[in-house]
Amino acid sequence: MSKSITINAEDILDQVKLSLKTYDIVEAIITRQVIANAVAKAGIKIETEELQEMADKYRLMHQLHSAEDTHAWMKQNNLSLDDFEELVYNHALSTKLAVHLFGDKIEPYFYEHKLDYDGVVMHEVIFDNKDLALELFYAIGEGEMSFYDVAHQYIEDKELRRKGGYRGILYRQDLKPEISAAIFAAKPPQVIKPIVTAKGVHLIFVEEIIERQLDNWLRNKIATDLFNEWINRSLSQFKSVTNIEIVQITTQNAS
């Protein structure tokens, strides 16, 4: 025998409070207000074609590849068609505002921070013993063994050992400063002299240095980063000059 459960608005509000999510919700509401004020000040409008394009991108972002997928997702999130259109509309406003505020700042920002976007393809083995790491470094240099041999013999993690210590493509911000400095001074392909950190002794094979180009993906990332920084600054300013009062909300169920 199936049972039905009724959840009303007050139940949801209570759960928000009990989950300690009230501050997050309030901050999201303030963010919407900050964006709305900036949009109004800039006189930004969303045309029908732009809204449709953003709706297509929004569905792709959430992997909603068909009308059935979209309806199921809306039902799961308790959204009406009007709610979905408002989500897309707000997303379009934020995107257009970001372009308005930072469209001409993306390229200068990239060239100012270009080194931060350079990447490295690297392999790594971490030792506890510096003398052992140095011994193996010189052995590789003299051709007595390969870096792969070292990785296969000294890496305990099975999957990492199978990959020869491959760490993938990493960026400067992913690496400790002392490691980053040595890696980006290397001339690949090169095994660099062991580096001691709090984590251990790092023996690193620098396979390739990747100089990042300003493609569409990176343009969007920089615009998003700049926009998020602007949002955080605006939130701080907004909250510093605004009294925020959370009113106790109650609901009355219809009989």
PDB file of C-alpha atoms in Angstrom:
ATOM      1  CA  MET A   1       0.000   0.000   0.000  1.00  0.00           C
ATOM      2  CA  SER A   2       1.540   3.291  -1.144  1.00  0.00           C
ATOM      3  CA  LYS A   3       1.654   6.335   1.113  1.00  0.00           C
ATOM      4  CA  SER A   4       1.703   9.964   0.069  1.00  0.00           C
ATOM      5  CA  ILE A   5       3.840  12.662   1.650  1.00  0.00           C
ATOM      6  CA  THR A   6       2.917  16.320   1.483  1.00  0.00           C
ATOM      7  CA  ILE A   7       5.715  18.886   1.613  1.00  0.00           C
ATOM      8  CA  ASN A   8       4.790  22.546   1.813  1.00  0.00           C
ATOM      9  CA  ALA A   9       6.767  25.782   1.644  1.00  0.00           C
ATOM     10  CA  GLU A  10       7.154  25.984   5.408  1.00  0.00           C
ATOM     11  CA  ASP A  11       8.705  22.496   5.477  1.00  0.00           C
ATOM     12  CA  ILE A  12      11.253  23.615   2.896  1.00  0.00           C
ATOM     13  CA  LEU A  13      12.062  26.819   4.802  1.00  0.00           C
ATOM     14  CA  ASP A  14      12.505  24.857   8.022  1.00  0.00           C
ATOM     15  CA  GLN A  15      14.858  22.430   6.274  1.00  0.00           C
ATOM     16  CA  VAL A  16      16.904  25.317   4.871  1.00  0.00           C
ATOM     17  CA  LYS A  17      17.396  26.634   8.401  1.00  0.00           C
ATOM     18  CA  LEU A  18      18.088  23.215   9.955  1.00  0.00           C
ATOM     19  CA  SER A  19      20.603  22.443   7.193  1.00  0.00           C
ATOM     20  CA  LEU A  20      22.414  25.695   8.051  1.00  0.00           C
ATOM     21  CA  LYS A  21      21.885  26.929   4.487  1.00  0.00           C
ATOM     22  CA  THR A  22      20.180  30.219   5.347  1.00  0.00           C
ATOM     23  CA  TYR A  23      23.312  32.317   4.817  1.00  0.00           C
ATOM     24  CA  ASP A  24      23.990  30.688   1.434  1.00  0.00           C
ATOM     25  CA  ILE A  25      20.416  31.384   0.298  1.00  0.00           C
ATOM     26  CA  VAL A  26      20.564  34.992   1.522  1.00  0.00           C
ATOM     27  CA  GLU A  27      23.851  35.550  -0.280  1.00  0.00           C
ATOM     28  CA  ALA A  28      22.390  34.101  -3.487  1.00  0.00           C
ATOM     29  CA  ILE A  29      19.413  36.482  -3.204  1.00  0.00           C
ATOM     30  CA  ILE A  30      21.730  39.453  -2.668  1.00  0.00           C
ATOM     31  CA  THR A  31      23.808  38.351  -5.672  1.00  0.00           C
ATOM     32  CA  ARG A  32      20.696  38.396  -7.846  1.00  0.00           C
ATOM     33  CA  GLN A  33      19.925  41.914  -6.621  1.00  0.00           C
ATOM     34  CA  VAL A  34      23.480  43.108  -7.290  1.00  0.00           C
ATOM     35  CA  ILE A  35      23.326  41.717 -10.833  1.00  0.00           C
ATOM     36  CA  ALA A  36      19.849  43.171 -11.416  1.00  0.00           C
ATOM     37  CA  ASN A  37      21.046  46.628 -10.314  1.00  0.00           C
ATOM     38  CA  ALA A  38      24.105  46.459 -12.591  1.00  0.00           C
ATOM     39  CA  VAL A  39      22.012  45.221 -15.528  1.00  0.00           C
ATOM     40  CA  ALA A  40      19.530  48.073 -15.085  1.00  0.00           C
ATOM     41  CA  LYS A  41      22.333  50.630 -14.806  1.00  0.00           C
ATOM     42  CA  ALA A  42      23.974  49.314 -18.000  1.00  0.00           C
ATOM     43  CA  GLY A  43      20.648  49.158 -19.844  1.00  0.00           C
ATOM     44  CA  ILE A  44      21.221  45.546 -20.848  1.00  0.00           C
ATOM     45  CA  LYS A  45      18.378  43.777 -22.667  1.00  0.00           C
ATOM     46  CA  ILE A  46      18.046  40.175 -23.809  1.00  0.00           C
ATOM     47  CA  GLU A  47      16.723  39.637 -27.317  1.00  0.00           C
ATOM     48  CA  THR A  48      14.608  36.609 -28.249  1.00  0.00           C
ATOM     49  CA  GLU A  49      17.421  35.084 -30.319  1.00  0.00           C
ATOM     50  CA  GLU A  50      19.874  35.472 -27.437  1.00  0.00           C
ATOM     51  CA  LEU A  51      17.435  33.835 -25.034  1.00  0.00           C
ATOM     52  CA  GLN A  52      16.957  30.853 -27.345  1.00  0.00           C
ATOM     53  CA  GLU A  53      20.705  30.478 -27.801  1.00  0.00           C
ATOM     54  CA  MET A  54      21.233  30.579 -24.038  1.00  0.00           C
ATOM     55  CA  ALA A  55      18.439  28.027 -23.506  1.00  0.00           C
ATOM     56  CA  ASP A  56      20.216  25.658 -25.902  1.00  0.00           C
ATOM     57  CA  LYS A  57      23.527  26.172 -24.068  1.00  0.00           C
ATOM     58  CA  TYR A  58      21.838  25.732 -20.674  1.00  0.00           C
ATOM     59  CA  ARG A  59      20.283  22.417 -21.740  1.00  0.00           C
ATOM     60  CA  LEU A  60      23.641  21.254 -23.107  1.00  0.00           C
ATOM     61  CA  MET A  61      25.364  22.267 -19.862  1.00  0.00           C
ATOM     62  CA  HIS A  62      22.939  20.076 -17.888  1.00  0.00           C
ATOM     63  CA  GLN A  63      23.024  17.292 -20.513  1.00  0.00           C
ATOM     64  CA  LEU A  64      19.355  17.744 -21.405  1.00  0.00           C
ATOM     65  CA  HIS A  65      19.511  16.376 -24.934  1.00  0.00           C
ATOM     66  CA  SER A  66      15.783  16.050 -25.586  1.00  0.00           C
ATOM     67  CA  ALA A  67      12.445  17.559 -24.573  1.00  0.00           C
ATOM     68  CA  GLU A  68      11.835  14.471 -22.432  1.00  0.00           C
ATOM     69  CA  ASP A  69      15.153  14.985 -20.617  1.00  0.00           C
ATOM     70  CA  THR A  70      14.278  18.635 -19.989  1.00  0.00           C
ATOM     71  CA  HIS A  71      10.790  17.859 -18.649  1.00  0.00           C
ATOM     72  CA  ALA A  72      12.164  15.119 -16.371  1.00  0.00           C
ATOM     73  CA  TRP A  73      14.858  17.481 -15.048  1.00  0.00           C
ATOM     74  CA  MET A  74      12.279  20.223 -14.433  1.00  0.00           C
ATOM     75  CA  LYS A  75      10.033  17.783 -12.581  1.00  0.00           C
ATOM     76  CA  GLN A  76      12.937  16.531 -10.462  1.00  0.00           C
ATOM     77  CA  ASN A  77      13.783  20.115  -9.478  1.00  0.00           C
ATOM     78  CA  ASN A  78      10.117  21.124  -9.033  1.00  0.00           C
ATOM     79  CA  LEU A  79      10.368  23.756 -11.782  1.00  0.00           C
ATOM     80  CA  SER A  80       7.597  25.046 -14.012  1.00  0.00           C
ATOM     81  CA  LEU A  81       8.221  26.163 -17.584  1.00  0.00           C
ATOM     82  CA  ASP A  82       8.132  29.766 -16.355  1.00  0.00           C
ATOM     83  CA  ASP A  83      10.773  28.898 -13.723  1.00  0.00           C
ATOM     84  CA  PHE A  84      12.992  27.339 -16.382  1.00  0.00           C
ATOM     85  CA  GLU A  85      12.655  30.392 -18.604  1.00  0.00           C
ATOM     86  CA  GLU A  86      13.559  32.632 -15.655  1.00  0.00           C
ATOM     87  CA  LEU A  87      16.663  30.523 -14.947  1.00  0.00           C
ATOM     88  CA  VAL A  88      17.769  30.846 -18.556  1.00  0.00           C
ATOM     89  CA  TYR A  89      16.938  34.552 -18.650  1.00  0.00           C
ATOM     90  CA  ASN A  90      18.970  35.266 -15.495  1.00  0.00           C
ATOM     91  CA  HIS A  91      21.872  33.223 -16.846  1.00  0.00           C
ATOM     92  CA  ALA A  92      21.748  35.206 -20.089  1.00  0.00           C
ATOM     93  CA  LEU A  93      21.736  38.491 -18.155  1.00  0.00           C
ATOM     94  CA  SER A  94      24.779  37.431 -16.103  1.00  0.00           C
ATOM     95  CA  THR A  95      26.660  36.352 -19.227  1.00  0.00           C
ATOM     96  CA  LYS A  96      25.877  39.574 -21.086  1.00  0.00           C
ATOM     97  CA  LEU A  97      26.782  41.660 -18.039  1.00  0.00           C
ATOM     98  CA  ALA A  98      30.138  39.856 -17.758  1.00  0.00           C
ATOM     99  CA  VAL A  99      30.884  40.679 -21.411  1.00  0.00           C
ATOM    100  CA  HIS A 100      29.795  44.289 -20.864  1.00  0.00           C
ATOM    101  CA  LEU A 101      32.018  44.696 -17.803  1.00  0.00           C
ATOM    102  CA  PHE A 102      35.076  42.695 -18.842  1.00  0.00           C
ATOM    103  CA  GLY A 103      34.974  42.041 -22.592  1.00  0.00           C
ATOM    104  CA  ASP A 104      37.779  44.518 -23.262  1.00  0.00           C
ATOM    105  CA  LYS A 105      39.795  43.440 -20.206  1.00  0.00           C
ATOM    106  CA  ILE A 106      40.212  39.742 -21.036  1.00  0.00           C
ATOM    107  CA  GLU A 107      43.136  40.065 -23.453  1.00  0.00           C
ATOM    108  CA  PRO A 108      45.177  42.495 -21.284  1.00  0.00           C
ATOM    109  CA  TYR A 109      44.527  40.279 -18.259  1.00  0.00           C
ATOM    110  CA  PHE A 110      45.736  37.203 -20.150  1.00  0.00           C
ATOM    111  CA  TYR A 111      49.024  38.802 -21.223  1.00  0.00           C
ATOM    112  CA  GLU A 112      49.587  40.206 -17.733  1.00  0.00           C
ATOM    113  CA  HIS A 113      49.086  36.726 -16.200  1.00  0.00           C
ATOM    114  CA  LYS A 114      50.220  34.617 -19.151  1.00  0.00           C
ATOM    115  CA  LEU A 115      52.780  32.649 -17.140  1.00  0.00           C
ATOM    116  CA  ASP A 116      49.996  31.464 -14.805  1.00  0.00           C
ATOM    117  CA  TYR A 117      48.293  29.721 -17.723  1.00  0.00           C
ATOM    118  CA  ASP A 118      51.341  27.849 -19.007  1.00  0.00           C
ATOM    119  CA  GLY A 119      51.120  24.136 -18.293  1.00  0.00           C
ATOM    120  CA  VAL A 120      53.457  21.192 -17.925  1.00  0.00           C
ATOM    121  CA  VAL A 121      53.114  17.529 -18.845  1.00  0.00           C
ATOM    122  CA  MET A 122      55.025  15.761 -16.092  1.00  0.00           C
ATOM    123  CA  HIS A 123      55.772  12.452 -14.396  1.00  0.00           C
ATOM    124  CA  GLU A 124      56.755  12.239 -10.740  1.00  0.00           C
ATOM    125  CA  VAL A 125      58.103   9.850  -8.138  1.00  0.00           C
ATOM    126  CA  ILE A 126      58.212  10.947  -4.486  1.00  0.00           C
ATOM    127  CA  PHE A 127      60.830   9.460  -2.151  1.00  0.00           C
ATOM    128  CA  ASP A 128      61.432   9.607   1.592  1.00  0.00           C
ATOM    129  CA  ASN A 129      65.204   9.335   1.092  1.00  0.00           C
ATOM    130  CA  LYS A 130      67.074  12.185  -0.621  1.00  0.00           C
ATOM    131  CA  ASP A 131      70.218  10.131  -1.190  1.00  0.00           C
ATOM    132  CA  LEU A 132      68.221   7.444  -3.005  1.00  0.00           C
ATOM    133  CA  ALA A 133      66.477  10.054  -5.162  1.00  0.00           C
ATOM    134  CA  LEU A 134      69.843  11.608  -6.102  1.00  0.00           C
ATOM    135  CA  GLU A 135      71.355   8.219  -6.867  1.00  0.00           C
ATOM    136  CA  LEU A 136      68.492   7.384  -9.217  1.00  0.00           C
ATOM    137  CA  PHE A 137      68.630  10.873 -10.797  1.00  0.00           C
ATOM    138  CA  TYR A 138      72.288  10.343 -11.737  1.00  0.00           C
ATOM    139  CA  ALA A 139      71.587   6.789 -12.878  1.00  0.00           C
ATOM    140  CA  ILE A 140      68.957   8.101 -15.299  1.00  0.00           C
ATOM    141  CA  GLY A 141      71.338  10.811 -16.493  1.00  0.00           C
ATOM    142  CA  GLU A 142      74.052   8.239 -17.212  1.00  0.00           C
ATOM    143  CA  GLY A 143      71.602   6.004 -19.095  1.00  0.00           C
ATOM    144  CA  GLU A 144      71.794   3.170 -16.587  1.00  0.00           C
ATOM    145  CA  MET A 145      68.001   3.166 -16.235  1.00  0.00           C
ATOM    146  CA  SER A 146      64.988   5.112 -17.480  1.00  0.00           C
ATOM    147  CA  PHE A 147      62.545   7.269 -15.534  1.00  0.00           C
ATOM    148  CA  TYR A 148      59.906   4.677 -16.349  1.00  0.00           C
ATOM    149  CA  ASP A 149      62.059   2.003 -14.683  1.00  0.00           C
ATOM    150  CA  VAL A 150      62.301   4.139 -11.548  1.00  0.00           C
ATOM    151  CA  ALA A 151      58.556   4.830 -11.510  1.00  0.00           C
ATOM    152  CA  HIS A 152      57.734   1.160 -12.035  1.00  0.00           C
ATOM    153  CA  GLN A 153      60.040   0.093  -9.214  1.00  0.00           C
ATOM    154  CA  TYR A 154      59.412   2.770  -6.571  1.00  0.00           C
ATOM    155  CA  ILE A 155      55.779   3.932  -6.895  1.00  0.00           C
ATOM    156  CA  GLU A 156      53.510   2.024  -4.522  1.00  0.00           C
ATOM    157  CA  ASP A 157      50.145   3.113  -5.961  1.00  0.00           C
ATOM    158  CA  LYS A 158      49.240   0.546  -8.621  1.00  0.00           C
ATOM    159  CA  GLU A 159      47.453   2.862 -11.061  1.00  0.00           C
ATOM    160  CA  LEU A 160      50.071   5.597 -10.799  1.00  0.00           C
ATOM    161  CA  ARG A 161      52.814   2.994 -11.255  1.00  0.00           C
ATOM    162  CA  ARG A 162      51.141   1.718 -14.429  1.00  0.00           C
ATOM    163  CA  LYS A 163      51.143   5.286 -15.775  1.00  0.00           C
ATOM    164  CA  GLY A 164      54.827   5.742 -15.026  1.00  0.00           C
ATOM    165  CA  GLY A 165      54.098   8.480 -12.478  1.00  0.00           C
ATOM    166  CA  TYR A 166      52.144  10.518 -15.039  1.00  0.00           C
ATOM    167  CA  ARG A 167      50.507  13.522 -13.329  1.00  0.00           C
ATOM    168  CA  GLY A 168      48.757  14.932 -16.397  1.00  0.00           C
ATOM    169  CA  ILE A 169      48.803  18.597 -17.403  1.00  0.00           C
ATOM    170  CA  LEU A 170      49.409  20.846 -14.390  1.00  0.00           C
ATOM    171  CA  TYR A 171      49.612  24.629 -14.087  1.00  0.00           C
ATOM    172  CA  ARG A 172      51.730  26.898 -11.933  1.00  0.00           C
ATOM    173  CA  GLN A 173      48.984  27.338  -9.341  1.00  0.00           C
ATOM    174  CA  ASP A 174      48.793  23.537  -8.994  1.00  0.00           C
ATOM    175  CA  LEU A 175      52.435  23.307  -7.939  1.00  0.00           C
ATOM    176  CA  LYS A 176      54.466  24.420  -4.952  1.00  0.00           C
ATOM    177  CA  PRO A 177      56.590  27.498  -5.812  1.00  0.00           C
ATOM    178  CA  GLU A 178      59.901  25.664  -5.450  1.00  0.00           C
ATOM    179  CA  ILE A 179      58.718  22.895  -7.785  1.00  0.00           C
ATOM    180  CA  SER A 180      57.116  25.305 -10.250  1.00  0.00           C
ATOM    181  CA  ALA A 181      60.299  27.375 -10.571  1.00  0.00           C
ATOM    182  CA  ALA A 182      62.418  24.322 -11.380  1.00  0.00           C
ATOM    183  CA  ILE A 183      59.911  22.787 -13.787  1.00  0.00           C
ATOM    184  CA  PHE A 184      59.356  25.890 -15.902  1.00  0.00           C
ATOM    185  CA  ALA A 185      63.110  26.488 -16.100  1.00  0.00           C
ATOM    186  CA  ALA A 186      63.617  23.005 -17.570  1.00  0.00           C
ATOM    187  CA  LYS A 187      64.246  22.199 -21.230  1.00  0.00           C
ATOM    188  CA  PRO A 188      61.963  19.229 -21.987  1.00  0.00           C
ATOM    189  CA  PRO A 189      62.226  16.365 -22.197  1.00  0.00           C
ATOM    190  CA  GLN A 190      64.301  16.516 -19.028  1.00  0.00           C
ATOM    191  CA  VAL A 191      64.535  14.872 -15.620  1.00  0.00           C
ATOM    192  CA  ILE A 192      65.214  17.635 -13.110  1.00  0.00           C
ATOM    193  CA  LYS A 193      67.324  17.342  -9.976  1.00  0.00           C
ATOM    194  CA  PRO A 194      65.336  16.079  -6.939  1.00  0.00           C
ATOM    195  CA  ILE A 195      63.459  18.779  -5.006  1.00  0.00           C
ATOM    196  CA  VAL A 196      62.816  18.517  -1.263  1.00  0.00           C
ATOM    197  CA  THR A 197      59.442  19.652   0.111  1.00  0.00           C
ATOM    198  CA  ALA A 198      57.429  18.837   3.218  1.00  0.00           C
ATOM    199  CA  LYS A 199      55.795  16.034   1.225  1.00  0.00           C
ATOM    200  CA  GLY A 200      59.073  14.305   0.370  1.00  0.00           C
ATOM    201  CA  VAL A 201      61.790  14.282  -2.270  1.00  0.00           C
ATOM    202  CA  HIS A 202      60.354  14.827  -5.763  1.00  0.00           C
ATOM    203  CA  LEU A 203      62.015  13.266  -8.795  1.00  0.00           C
ATOM    204  CA  ILE A 204      60.292  14.783 -11.826  1.00  0.00           C
ATOM    205  CA  PHE A 205      60.417  14.108 -15.540  1.00  0.00           C
ATOM    206  CA  VAL A 206      59.314  17.199 -17.477  1.00  0.00           C
ATOM    207  CA  GLU A 207      57.900  15.838 -20.721  1.00  0.00           C
ATOM    208  CA  GLU A 208      56.536  19.035 -22.242  1.00  0.00           C
ATOM    209  CA  ILE A 209      55.920  22.716 -21.440  1.00  0.00           C
ATOM    210  CA  ILE A 210      52.646  23.979 -22.901  1.00  0.00           C
ATOM    211  CA  GLU A 211      52.380  27.683 -23.680  1.00  0.00           C
ATOM    212  CA  ARG A 212      48.680  28.427 -23.409  1.00  0.00           C
ATOM    213  CA  GLN A 213      46.954  30.339 -26.185  1.00  0.00           C
ATOM    214  CA  LEU A 214      43.991  32.672 -25.655  1.00  0.00           C
ATOM    215  CA  ASP A 215      41.287  30.422 -27.113  1.00  0.00           C
ATOM    216  CA  ASN A 216      37.524  30.642 -26.565  1.00  0.00           C
ATOM    217  CA  TRP A 217      37.613  28.335 -23.544  1.00  0.00           C
ATOM    218  CA  LEU A 218      40.232  30.477 -21.804  1.00  0.00           C
ATOM    219  CA  ARG A 219      38.426  33.699 -22.748  1.00  0.00           C
ATOM    220  CA  ASN A 220      35.293  32.359 -21.055  1.00  0.00           C
ATOM    221  CA  LYS A 221      37.263  31.224 -17.997  1.00  0.00           C
ATOM    222  CA  ILE A 222      38.956  34.602 -17.555  1.00  0.00           C
ATOM    223  CA  ALA A 223      35.626  36.408 -18.015  1.00  0.00           C
ATOM    224  CA  THR A 224      34.036  34.118 -15.415  1.00  0.00           C
ATOM    225  CA  ASP A 225      36.904  34.616 -12.953  1.00  0.00           C
ATOM    226  CA  LEU A 226      36.798  38.409 -13.331  1.00  0.00           C
ATOM    227  CA  PHE A 227      33.019  38.409 -13.015  1.00  0.00           C
ATOM    228  CA  ASN A 228      33.125  36.280  -9.842  1.00  0.00           C
ATOM    229  CA  GLU A 229      35.735  38.613  -8.328  1.00  0.00           C
ATOM    230  CA  TRP A 230      33.486  41.572  -9.156  1.00  0.00           C
ATOM    231  CA  ILE A 231      30.488  39.785  -7.588  1.00  0.00           C
ATOM    232  CA  ASN A 232      32.440  39.143  -4.367  1.00  0.00           C
ATOM    233  CA  ARG A 233      33.560  42.778  -4.146  1.00  0.00           C
ATOM    234  CA  SER A 234      30.034  43.997  -4.873  1.00  0.00           C
ATOM    235  CA  LEU A 235      28.571  41.685  -2.224  1.00  0.00           C
ATOM    236  CA  SER A 236      30.967  43.046   0.384  1.00  0.00           C
ATOM    237  CA  GLN A 237      30.113  46.639  -0.527  1.00  0.00           C
ATOM    238  CA  PHE A 238      26.382  45.900  -0.658  1.00  0.00           C
ATOM    239  CA  LYS A 239      26.353  44.242   2.752  1.00  0.00           C
ATOM    240  CA  SER A 240      28.479  46.981   4.310  1.00  0.00           C
ATOM    241  CA  VAL A 241      25.920  49.702   3.479  1.00  0.00           C
ATOM    242  CA  THR A 242      22.700  47.687   3.714  1.00  0.00           C
ATOM    243  CA  ASN A 243      20.798  46.431   6.712  1.00  0.00           C
ATOM    244  CA  ILE A 244      19.721  42.864   5.979  1.00  0.00           C
ATOM    245  CA  GLU A 245      16.838  41.530   8.014  1.00  0.00           C
ATOM    246  CA  ILE A 246      15.579  37.993   7.604  1.00  0.00           C
ATOM    247  CA  VAL A 247      11.859  38.093   8.285  1.00  0.00           C
ATOM    248  CA  GLN A 248      10.240  35.038   9.820  1.00  0.00           C
ATOM    249  CA  ILE A 249       8.164  33.593   7.003  1.00  0.00           C
ATOM    250  CA  THR A 250       5.118  31.486   7.691  1.00  0.00           C
ATOM    251  CA  THR A 251       2.735  29.826   5.334  1.00  0.00           C
ATOM    252  CA  GLN A 252      -0.893  28.951   5.745  1.00  0.00           C
ATOM    253  CA  ASN A 253      -2.124  25.786   4.133  1.00  0.00           C
ATOM    254  CA  ALA A 254      -5.410  25.993   2.293  1.00  0.00           C
ATOM    255  CA  SER A 255      -8.066  23.907   3.914  1.00  0.00           C
TER     256      SER A 255
END
